[in-house]
Short mmCIF file of C-alpha atoms in Angstrom, two decimals:
data_model
loop_
_atom_site.label_atom_id
_atom_site.label_comp_id
_atom_site.label_asym_id
_atom_site.label_seq_id
_atom_site.Cartn_x
_atom_site.Cartn_y
_atom_site.Cartn_z
CA MET A 1 131.68 97.24 112.95
CA ASP A 2 130.22 100.64 113.86
CA TYR A 3 126.40 100.65 113.75
CA LYS A 4 126.40 103.63 111.40
CA GLU A 5 128.50 101.70 108.91
CA THR A 6 126.10 98.76 109.16
CA ILE A 7 123.15 101.02 108.41
CA GLU A 8 124.95 102.50 105.41
CA MET A 9 125.82 99.01 104.17
CA TYR A 10 122.15 98.08 104.39
CA LEU A 11 121.13 101.21 102.49
CA ASN A 12 123.71 100.35 99.81
CA GLY A 13 122.22 96.84 99.52
CA GLU A 14 125.45 95.28 100.76
CA LEU A 15 124.07 93.27 103.69
CA LYS A 16 123.25 89.65 102.90
CA GLY A 17 122.27 86.43 104.71
CA GLU A 18 122.80 86.33 108.46
CA ALA A 19 124.15 89.87 108.60
CA LEU A 20 120.96 91.15 106.99
CA LYS A 21 118.72 89.10 109.29
CA SER A 22 120.59 90.30 112.35
CA PHE A 23 120.35 93.91 111.14
CA LEU A 24 116.57 93.69 110.60
CA ASP A 25 116.06 92.07 114.02
CA HIS A 26 118.07 94.83 115.64
CA LEU A 27 116.07 97.45 113.77
CA ASP A 28 112.79 96.00 115.03
CA ASN A 29 113.87 95.91 118.65
CA ASP A 30 115.94 99.01 119.21
CA ALA A 31 114.27 102.43 119.02
CA PHE A 32 117.58 104.32 118.95
CA TYR A 33 118.83 102.18 116.10
CA MET A 34 115.58 102.76 114.22
CA LYS A 35 115.91 106.52 114.71
CA GLU A 36 119.44 106.51 113.33
CA PHE A 37 118.31 104.38 110.40
CA THR A 38 115.33 106.61 109.66
CA ILE A 39 117.28 109.84 109.31
CA ARG A 40 119.84 108.21 107.01
CA LYS A 41 117.16 106.63 104.87
CA GLU A 42 115.13 109.85 104.72
CA ILE A 43 118.15 111.88 103.64
CA GLU A 44 118.62 109.57 100.67
CA ASP A 45 114.92 109.78 99.81
CA ALA A 46 114.97 113.57 100.08
CA LEU A 47 117.94 113.88 97.77
CA THR A 48 116.52 111.55 95.14
CA GLU A 49 112.88 112.68 94.93
CA THR A 50 113.53 114.60 91.73
CA ASP A 51 109.88 114.28 90.67
CA VAL A 52 108.78 116.34 93.67
CA ILE A 53 111.57 118.85 93.07
CA ASP A 54 110.41 119.20 89.45
CA LEU A 55 106.83 119.66 90.61
CA LYS A 56 107.85 122.37 93.09
CA ASN A 57 109.81 124.19 90.39
CA ASN A 58 106.87 123.98 88.03
CA LEU A 59 104.49 125.30 90.69
CA GLU A 60 106.78 128.26 91.37
CA LYS A 61 106.82 129.13 87.68
CA ILE A 62 103.05 128.82 87.43
CA HIS A 63 102.56 130.94 90.53
CA LEU A 64 104.69 133.73 89.06
CA SER A 65 102.68 133.70 85.88
CA PHE A 66 99.41 133.40 87.78
CA GLY A 67 99.40 136.46 89.99
CA ASP A 68 101.25 138.77 92.31
CA THR A 69 103.53 137.75 95.13
CA LYS A 70 103.87 141.19 96.65
CA SER A 71 103.98 140.61 100.36
CA ARG A 72 106.82 138.23 101.04
CA LYS A 73 107.04 136.95 104.57
CA ILE A 74 110.19 135.84 106.34
CA SER A 75 109.36 132.96 108.65
CA LYS A 76 110.62 129.69 110.00
CA PHE A 77 110.22 128.45 106.44
CA GLU A 78 112.98 130.80 105.33
CA PHE A 79 115.19 127.85 104.41
CA ASN A 80 112.75 127.20 101.59
CA THR A 81 114.34 130.06 99.70
CA SER A 82 117.89 128.79 99.81
CA SER A 83 116.62 125.29 99.35
CA PHE A 84 114.72 126.38 96.30
CA ARG A 85 117.91 127.85 94.91
CA TRP A 86 119.51 124.49 95.52
CA LEU A 87 116.61 122.78 93.86
CA LEU A 88 117.05 124.90 90.77
CA VAL A 89 120.76 124.17 90.71
CA ALA A 90 120.13 120.48 91.30
CA ALA A 91 117.51 120.34 88.59
CA THR A 92 119.81 122.15 86.18
CA LEU A 93 122.76 119.94 87.06
CA THR A 94 120.64 116.83 86.64
CA LEU A 95 119.50 118.08 83.27
CA VAL A 96 123.06 118.87 82.23
CA LEU A 97 124.30 115.48 83.44
CA VAL A 98 121.53 113.56 81.73
CA SER A 99 121.91 115.60 78.54
CA SER A 100 125.67 115.18 78.62
CA ALA A 101 125.35 111.44 79.13
CA ILE A 102 122.91 111.18 76.25
CA LEU A 103 125.02 113.43 74.03
CA PHE A 104 128.09 111.40 74.96
CA TYR A 105 126.41 108.26 73.74
CA ILE A 106 124.96 110.06 70.76
CA ASN A 107 128.33 111.43 69.72
CA ASN A 108 130.06 108.15 70.15
CA GLU A 109 127.50 105.75 68.80
CA SER A 110 124.82 105.85 66.20
CA TYR A 111 121.35 104.85 67.34
CA SER A 112 118.49 103.52 65.29
CA SER A 113 114.96 104.91 65.66
CA GLY A 114 114.07 101.86 67.75
CA GLU A 115 117.02 102.35 70.05
CA LEU A 116 116.30 106.03 70.48
CA TYR A 117 112.70 105.13 71.25
CA SER A 118 113.85 102.69 73.93
CA MET A 119 116.05 105.33 75.51
CA TYR A 120 113.19 107.82 75.87
CA TYR A 121 110.00 105.79 76.15
CA LYS A 122 108.48 104.88 79.49
CA PRO A 123 104.80 104.26 80.17
CA TYR A 124 102.94 107.16 81.74
CA ASP A 125 102.36 106.82 85.50
CA SER A 126 98.99 105.60 86.68
CA TYR A 127 97.07 106.53 89.80
CA GLY A 128 95.37 103.20 90.32
CA GLY A 129 94.19 103.63 93.89
CA VAL A 130 92.00 106.72 93.61
CA ARG A 131 88.54 106.00 94.84
CA SER A 132 85.66 108.37 94.46
CA GLY A 133 82.01 108.49 95.35
CA LYS A 134 81.03 107.93 91.74
CA ILE A 135 80.26 104.54 90.26
CA ASN A 136 79.99 102.87 86.86
CA THR A 137 82.73 104.09 84.53
CA ASP A 138 84.77 105.36 87.48
CA ASP A 139 84.87 101.85 88.91
CA ILE A 140 85.93 100.40 85.58
CA PHE A 141 88.54 103.14 85.26
CA ILE A 142 89.98 102.31 88.66
CA ASN A 143 90.19 98.61 87.77
CA ALA A 144 91.80 99.50 84.47
CA GLN A 145 94.36 101.63 86.27
CA ILE A 146 95.14 98.86 88.71
CA LYS A 147 95.83 96.48 85.82
CA TYR A 148 97.85 99.17 84.05
CA ASP A 149 99.85 99.70 87.22
CA LYS A 150 100.68 95.99 87.28
CA ASN A 151 101.85 96.19 83.65
CA ASP A 152 98.88 94.05 82.60
CA PHE A 153 98.35 96.26 79.56
CA GLU A 154 96.22 93.83 77.56
CA ASN A 155 93.52 93.56 80.22
CA ALA A 156 93.79 97.24 81.11
CA LEU A 157 93.14 98.00 77.45
CA ILE A 158 89.98 95.87 77.44
CA LEU A 159 88.65 97.90 80.38
CA PHE A 160 89.58 101.27 78.86
CA GLN A 161 87.77 100.19 75.70
CA GLN A 162 84.73 99.24 77.80
CA ILE A 163 84.65 102.77 79.18
CA LEU A 164 84.95 104.25 75.70
CA ASP A 165 82.02 102.09 74.56
CA ILE A 166 79.94 103.76 77.28
CA ASP A 167 81.49 107.21 77.27
CA LYS A 168 83.13 108.45 74.09
CA THR A 169 84.27 111.63 75.85
CA SER A 170 86.60 109.94 78.35
CA ILE A 171 89.84 111.57 77.26
CA ALA A 172 91.78 109.91 80.09
CA SER A 173 90.68 106.51 78.75
CA TYR A 174 91.76 107.43 75.22
CA PHE A 175 95.13 108.43 76.59
CA TYR A 176 95.81 105.38 78.75
CA ALA A 177 94.45 103.12 75.99
CA GLY A 178 97.00 104.75 73.67
CA VAL A 179 99.85 103.87 76.03
CA CYS A 180 98.46 100.31 76.33
CA TYR A 181 98.50 100.06 72.52
CA ILE A 182 102.15 101.08 72.53
CA GLU A 183 102.89 98.45 75.15
CA THR A 184 101.11 95.80 73.07
CA GLN A 185 102.97 96.94 69.96
CA GLU A 186 99.87 98.20 68.17
CA PHE A 187 101.39 101.48 67.11
CA GLU A 188 98.80 102.42 64.51
CA LYS A 189 95.99 102.19 67.05
CA ALA A 190 98.15 104.05 69.57
CA SER A 191 98.58 106.85 67.03
CA GLU A 192 94.82 106.99 66.46
CA SER A 193 94.16 107.38 70.19
CA PHE A 194 96.74 110.13 70.59
CA GLN A 195 95.63 111.88 67.41
CA PHE A 196 92.04 111.91 68.69
CA ILE A 197 93.20 113.68 71.85
CA ILE A 198 95.27 116.20 69.89
CA ASN A 199 92.39 116.92 67.47
CA HIS A 200 89.99 117.28 70.39
CA ASN A 201 92.42 119.87 71.78
CA ASP A 202 90.22 121.08 74.65
CA ASN A 203 91.62 118.69 77.25
CA LEU A 204 94.59 118.25 79.57
CA PHE A 205 96.33 115.41 77.72
CA VAL A 206 97.41 117.17 74.54
CA GLU A 207 101.00 117.68 75.75
CA GLN A 208 101.37 114.03 76.73
CA ALA A 209 99.58 112.76 73.61
CA GLU A 210 101.94 114.74 71.34
CA TRP A 211 104.95 113.19 73.05
CA TYR A 212 103.68 109.60 72.87
CA LEU A 213 102.47 110.07 69.29
CA ALA A 214 105.94 111.23 68.23
CA LEU A 215 107.48 108.23 70.01
CA SER A 216 105.02 105.90 68.27
CA TYR A 217 106.14 107.25 64.88
CA LEU A 218 109.75 106.92 65.94
CA ASN A 219 109.31 103.31 66.88
CA SER A 220 107.54 102.46 63.62
CA ASN A 221 110.53 104.02 61.85
CA GLN A 222 108.53 106.86 60.30
CA LYS A 223 111.38 109.24 60.94
CA GLU A 224 110.19 112.25 58.96
CA ILE A 225 106.73 112.30 60.55
CA ALA A 226 108.32 111.74 63.97
CA ARG A 227 110.73 114.62 63.31
CA LYS A 228 107.86 117.03 62.57
CA HIS A 229 106.14 116.09 65.82
CA PHE A 230 109.34 116.39 67.86
CA GLU A 231 110.00 119.78 66.25
CA ALA A 232 106.56 120.99 67.29
CA ILE A 233 107.20 119.80 70.86
CA ALA A 234 110.70 121.32 70.94
CA ASN A 235 109.29 124.68 69.83
CA SER A 236 106.55 124.68 72.45
CA GLN A 237 106.54 125.09 76.23
CA SER A 238 105.84 121.38 76.65
CA TYR A 239 107.12 119.44 79.63
CA TYR A 240 108.83 117.20 77.01
CA LYS A 241 110.56 120.11 75.24
CA GLU A 242 114.14 119.23 76.31
CA LYS A 243 113.75 115.55 75.55
CA ALA A 244 112.33 116.33 72.10
CA THR A 245 115.30 118.63 71.40
CA GLU A 246 117.71 115.85 72.37
CA ILE A 247 116.02 113.38 70.04
CA LEU A 248 116.03 115.88 67.16
CA GLU A 249 119.79 116.25 67.50
CA GLN A 250 120.10 112.56 66.75
CA LEU A 251 117.46 112.15 64.08
CA MET B 1 87.47 119.91 91.41
CA GLU B 2 84.05 121.34 90.47
CA LEU B 3 84.91 120.59 86.92
CA LYS B 4 83.66 123.11 84.48
CA LYS B 5 85.72 121.85 81.64
CA TYR B 6 87.86 118.83 82.36
CA THR B 7 87.17 115.50 84.01
CA GLU B 8 88.60 114.67 87.39
CA GLN B 9 90.49 111.78 85.78
CA GLU B 10 92.21 114.19 83.43
CA VAL B 11 93.17 116.53 86.23
CA LEU B 12 94.49 113.78 88.51
CA ALA B 13 96.52 112.20 85.72
CA GLY B 14 97.82 115.65 84.80
CA ILE B 15 98.96 116.34 88.36
CA LEU B 16 100.69 112.98 88.37
CA GLY B 17 102.45 113.86 85.12
CA ASN B 18 103.49 117.35 86.32
CA SER B 19 101.59 118.82 83.38
CA SER B 20 101.85 122.61 83.27
CA LYS B 21 98.47 122.99 81.61
CA THR B 22 96.83 120.94 84.37
CA LEU B 23 98.58 122.79 87.16
CA GLN B 24 97.62 126.13 85.63
CA TYR B 25 94.03 124.95 85.50
CA VAL B 26 94.11 123.78 89.12
CA TYR B 27 95.65 127.10 90.15
CA LYS B 28 92.98 129.05 88.29
CA GLU B 29 90.11 127.02 89.74
CA ALA B 30 91.23 126.41 93.30
CA PHE B 31 93.81 128.98 94.39
CA PRO B 32 91.54 132.08 94.66
CA GLY B 33 89.31 130.41 97.27
CA VAL B 34 92.32 129.28 99.29
CA ARG B 35 93.94 132.72 99.12
CA LYS B 36 90.72 134.40 100.23
CA TYR B 37 90.39 132.02 103.17
CA ILE B 38 93.99 132.39 104.35
CA MET B 39 94.02 136.16 103.97
CA SER B 40 90.80 136.35 106.00
CA ASN B 41 92.45 134.27 108.72
CA SER B 42 95.68 136.09 109.66
CA GLY B 43 97.66 135.10 106.58
CA ASN B 44 99.14 136.85 103.58
CA ASP B 45 99.81 136.11 99.91
CA GLU B 46 103.00 134.23 100.60
CA ASP B 47 101.28 132.03 103.20
CA ALA B 48 98.54 131.29 100.69
CA LYS B 49 101.08 130.33 98.04
CA ASP B 50 103.07 128.06 100.40
CA ILE B 51 99.98 126.33 101.74
CA PHE B 52 98.38 125.86 98.33
CA GLN B 53 101.53 124.45 96.74
CA GLU B 54 101.98 122.14 99.72
CA SER B 55 98.44 120.84 99.21
CA ILE B 56 99.23 119.98 95.60
CA ILE B 57 102.47 118.23 96.55
CA ILE B 58 100.61 116.24 99.21
CA THR B 59 97.95 115.30 96.66
CA TYR B 60 100.68 114.30 94.20
CA LYS B 61 102.38 112.07 96.78
CA LYS B 62 99.10 110.43 97.72
CA LEU B 63 98.30 109.83 94.05
CA LYS B 64 101.73 108.36 93.47
CA ASN B 65 101.36 106.02 96.43
CA ASN B 66 97.85 105.04 95.35
CA ASN B 67 96.24 106.14 98.58
CA LEU B 68 94.18 109.14 97.60
CA VAL B 69 90.56 108.64 98.56
CA LEU B 70 88.27 111.26 97.05
CA THR B 71 84.78 111.43 98.48
CA CYS B 72 84.22 114.92 97.12
CA SER B 73 85.40 117.10 94.29
CA LEU B 74 89.13 117.75 93.98
CA LYS B 75 88.54 121.46 94.58
CA VAL B 76 86.86 120.76 97.91
CA TYR B 77 89.60 118.27 98.77
CA LEU B 78 92.37 120.80 98.07
CA PHE B 79 90.56 123.49 100.03
CA SER B 80 90.11 121.12 102.97
CA VAL B 81 93.79 120.16 102.94
CA CYS B 82 94.77 123.85 102.82
CA ARG B 83 92.45 124.68 105.68
CA LEU B 84 93.89 121.89 107.83
CA LEU B 85 97.47 122.92 107.03
CA TRP B 86 96.76 126.56 107.79
CA LEU B 87 94.97 125.87 111.07
CA LYS B 88 97.90 123.69 112.17
CA GLN B 89 100.37 126.39 111.20
CA LEU B 90 98.46 128.98 113.22
CA GLU B 91 98.35 126.56 116.13
CA ASN B 92 102.12 126.01 115.92
CA GLN B 93 102.70 129.74 115.84
CA ARG B 94 100.45 129.94 118.90
CA LYS B 95 98.24 132.47 117.17
CA GLY B 96 94.67 132.60 118.33
CA ILE B 97 92.27 130.90 115.99
CA GLN B 98 88.97 132.60 115.34
CA GLU B 99 88.29 131.09 112.01
CA VAL B 100 86.18 133.19 109.69
CA ASN B 101 85.03 132.98 106.14
CA VAL B 102 85.34 129.24 105.60
CA GLY B 103 83.14 130.02 102.64
CA GLU B 104 83.28 126.58 101.09
CA PHE B 105 82.27 123.10 102.01
CA VAL B 106 85.09 121.37 103.86
CA LEU B 107 85.62 117.79 104.91
CA ASN B 108 87.87 115.99 107.31
CA VAL B 109 90.99 114.91 105.48
CA GLY B 110 93.07 112.14 107.00
CA GLU B 111 95.84 112.74 109.48
CA ASP B 112 98.25 111.33 106.92
CA VAL B 113 98.07 114.73 105.25
CA LEU B 114 99.94 116.16 108.24
CA ASP B 115 102.41 113.28 108.17
CA ILE B 116 103.23 114.04 104.54
CA ARG B 117 103.47 117.77 105.36
CA ASP B 118 105.91 116.97 108.18
CA GLN B 119 107.93 114.72 105.92
CA ASN B 120 108.10 117.45 103.26
CA GLU B 121 109.40 119.92 105.85
CA ARG B 122 112.09 117.49 106.96
CA TYR B 123 113.11 116.79 103.37
CA GLU B 124 113.43 120.52 102.66
CA LEU B 125 115.64 120.84 105.70
CA TYR B 126 117.82 117.88 104.62
CA ARG B 127 118.27 119.42 101.18
CA ALA B 128 119.19 122.78 102.68
CA HIS B 129 121.88 121.10 104.80
CA PHE B 130 123.12 119.12 101.82
CA ASP B 131 123.56 122.45 100.06
CA LEU B 132 125.92 123.57 102.85
CA LEU B 133 128.33 120.65 102.38
CA LYS B 134 131.71 121.06 100.70
CA GLU B 135 131.58 120.68 96.94
CA ASP B 136 133.49 117.38 96.88
CA CYS B 137 131.12 115.92 99.47
CA LYS B 138 128.08 116.92 97.46
CA LYS B 139 129.63 115.42 94.35
CA VAL B 140 130.52 112.11 96.00
CA LEU B 141 127.10 111.74 97.65
CA ARG B 142 125.28 112.70 94.47
CA MET B 143 127.21 110.11 92.46
CA PHE B 144 126.49 107.36 94.98
CA LEU B 145 122.80 108.28 95.02
CA ASP B 146 122.76 108.27 91.21
CA LYS B 147 124.08 104.68 91.42
CA ILE B 148 127.20 105.49 89.43
CA PRO B 149 129.58 102.49 89.68
CA LEU B 150 132.15 102.77 92.45
CA LYS B 151 134.96 102.39 89.94
CA GLU B 152 133.69 105.39 87.97
CA ILE B 153 133.24 107.49 91.12
CA ALA B 154 136.80 106.74 92.20
CA LYS B 155 138.07 107.65 88.73
CA GLN B 156 136.18 110.91 88.55
CA MET B 157 137.21 111.97 92.05
CA GLY B 158 140.82 110.79 91.73
CA PHE B 159 140.35 108.42 94.71
CA THR B 160 140.95 104.74 95.24
CA GLU B 161 137.69 102.79 95.41
CA GLN B 162 138.24 102.15 99.10
CA TYR B 163 138.75 105.84 99.80
CA ALA B 164 135.72 106.80 97.69
CA LYS B 165 133.56 104.62 99.97
CA LYS B 166 135.21 106.05 103.07
CA ARG B 167 134.72 109.62 101.82
CA LYS B 168 131.07 108.95 101.07
CA PHE B 169 130.61 107.66 104.61
CA GLN B 170 132.39 110.69 106.10
CA CYS B 171 130.29 113.11 104.03
CA LYS B 172 127.07 111.39 104.98
CA GLU B 173 128.01 111.54 108.66
CA THR B 174 128.80 115.26 108.36
CA LEU B 175 125.38 115.76 106.83
CA VAL B 176 123.58 113.68 109.48
CA LYS B 177 125.31 115.57 112.32
CA SER B 178 124.60 118.93 110.75
CA ILE B 179 120.90 118.06 110.53
CA GLN B 180 120.72 116.56 114.02
CA ASN B 181 122.23 119.74 115.48
CA ASP B 182 119.73 121.99 113.72
CA ASN B 183 117.19 123.52 116.10
CA ASP B 184 114.45 123.41 113.48
CA TYR B 185 115.06 119.67 113.12
CA LYS B 186 114.87 119.18 116.90
CA GLU B 187 111.55 121.04 116.91
CA MET B 188 110.26 118.79 114.18
CA LEU B 189 110.81 115.63 116.22
#
């Protein structure tokens, strides 16, 4: 078999047993083979890193609203422009595909609040490994994040609560504690955490808290309250605007 | 970030969540210093924008991979990353470097920052080449990458399953060759 086909089979997860072992040995000992593997693997990574593409799109929008971009330079980075166009198309297509898939299911099957919740809920990402020069609550926060990252939500929650016992202003701890409460099925406490953040208002978690609060209501089958929260999100410039609109179409 | 209003934890989590409010805040707090530095050192507005956005993407990737080590404020970290990226860009363009107006405290950021920058450049190039493929190739590759079942891909494309796999392979090879023949890619190696 051609080596390129073998690499593609590996990337597709189709190599097993001896064939896989032989492939990995070859990869370790042949620089040319490794080079061929790397480009193929990187292409797949580049085409699937939609989170980075979303971030780039968001940064472009923010830059336009932030200030002038008068002097535009043509340089070796020129491909960024056409690539950005592709990124926009890709992002739009992805959105259309995902929306279509969801609408397809929605139009063909009826979902309960719980099922809708399961389709849209995922725990917020953590950044467990950040180390800083500070100590005390920062150290506890890092440990909490590490536990959160390992889906050990019960113990992460204990640590977030420890921080809140020391520092009642730690909005990040309120937020992650809220997600931990969702994960441990304590929806009322989750709602309290998110509501605190929303009432506080002068912080960077309001957008996220509104989304998770609405999902908490959805999961506890409080449809009308959930609807009001999703409507507020859908009518805002929130990152969760499209998802909230999709849910409203089903509620 | 020299936080006037929000905690570093809030800002880092916001970057990780692609929160517009957070990114606007970061822009407001950190971009003017970076723009001033780049414009004082042979750059223009567009350079400042590219470099600053790259520094945020690098920070995002390091956060996501749990390997961001902050020994200073986030604002100083971002400025230091931007400075390193800009000095390297000037070096690559073989422009003389007589750095002026550093203006802010800087620190040595790890070499992995440049590795991530290089990877981002390659990924942009790959995506640009993907964009040049024929429509059916893009569709087949996209469906495989989205893990759509082979049976469904074959149905949607009007292929047999065997041909769908073969077509995917052909399209990927076209893409690989197109990238390998690109002079920018050769320079990147």
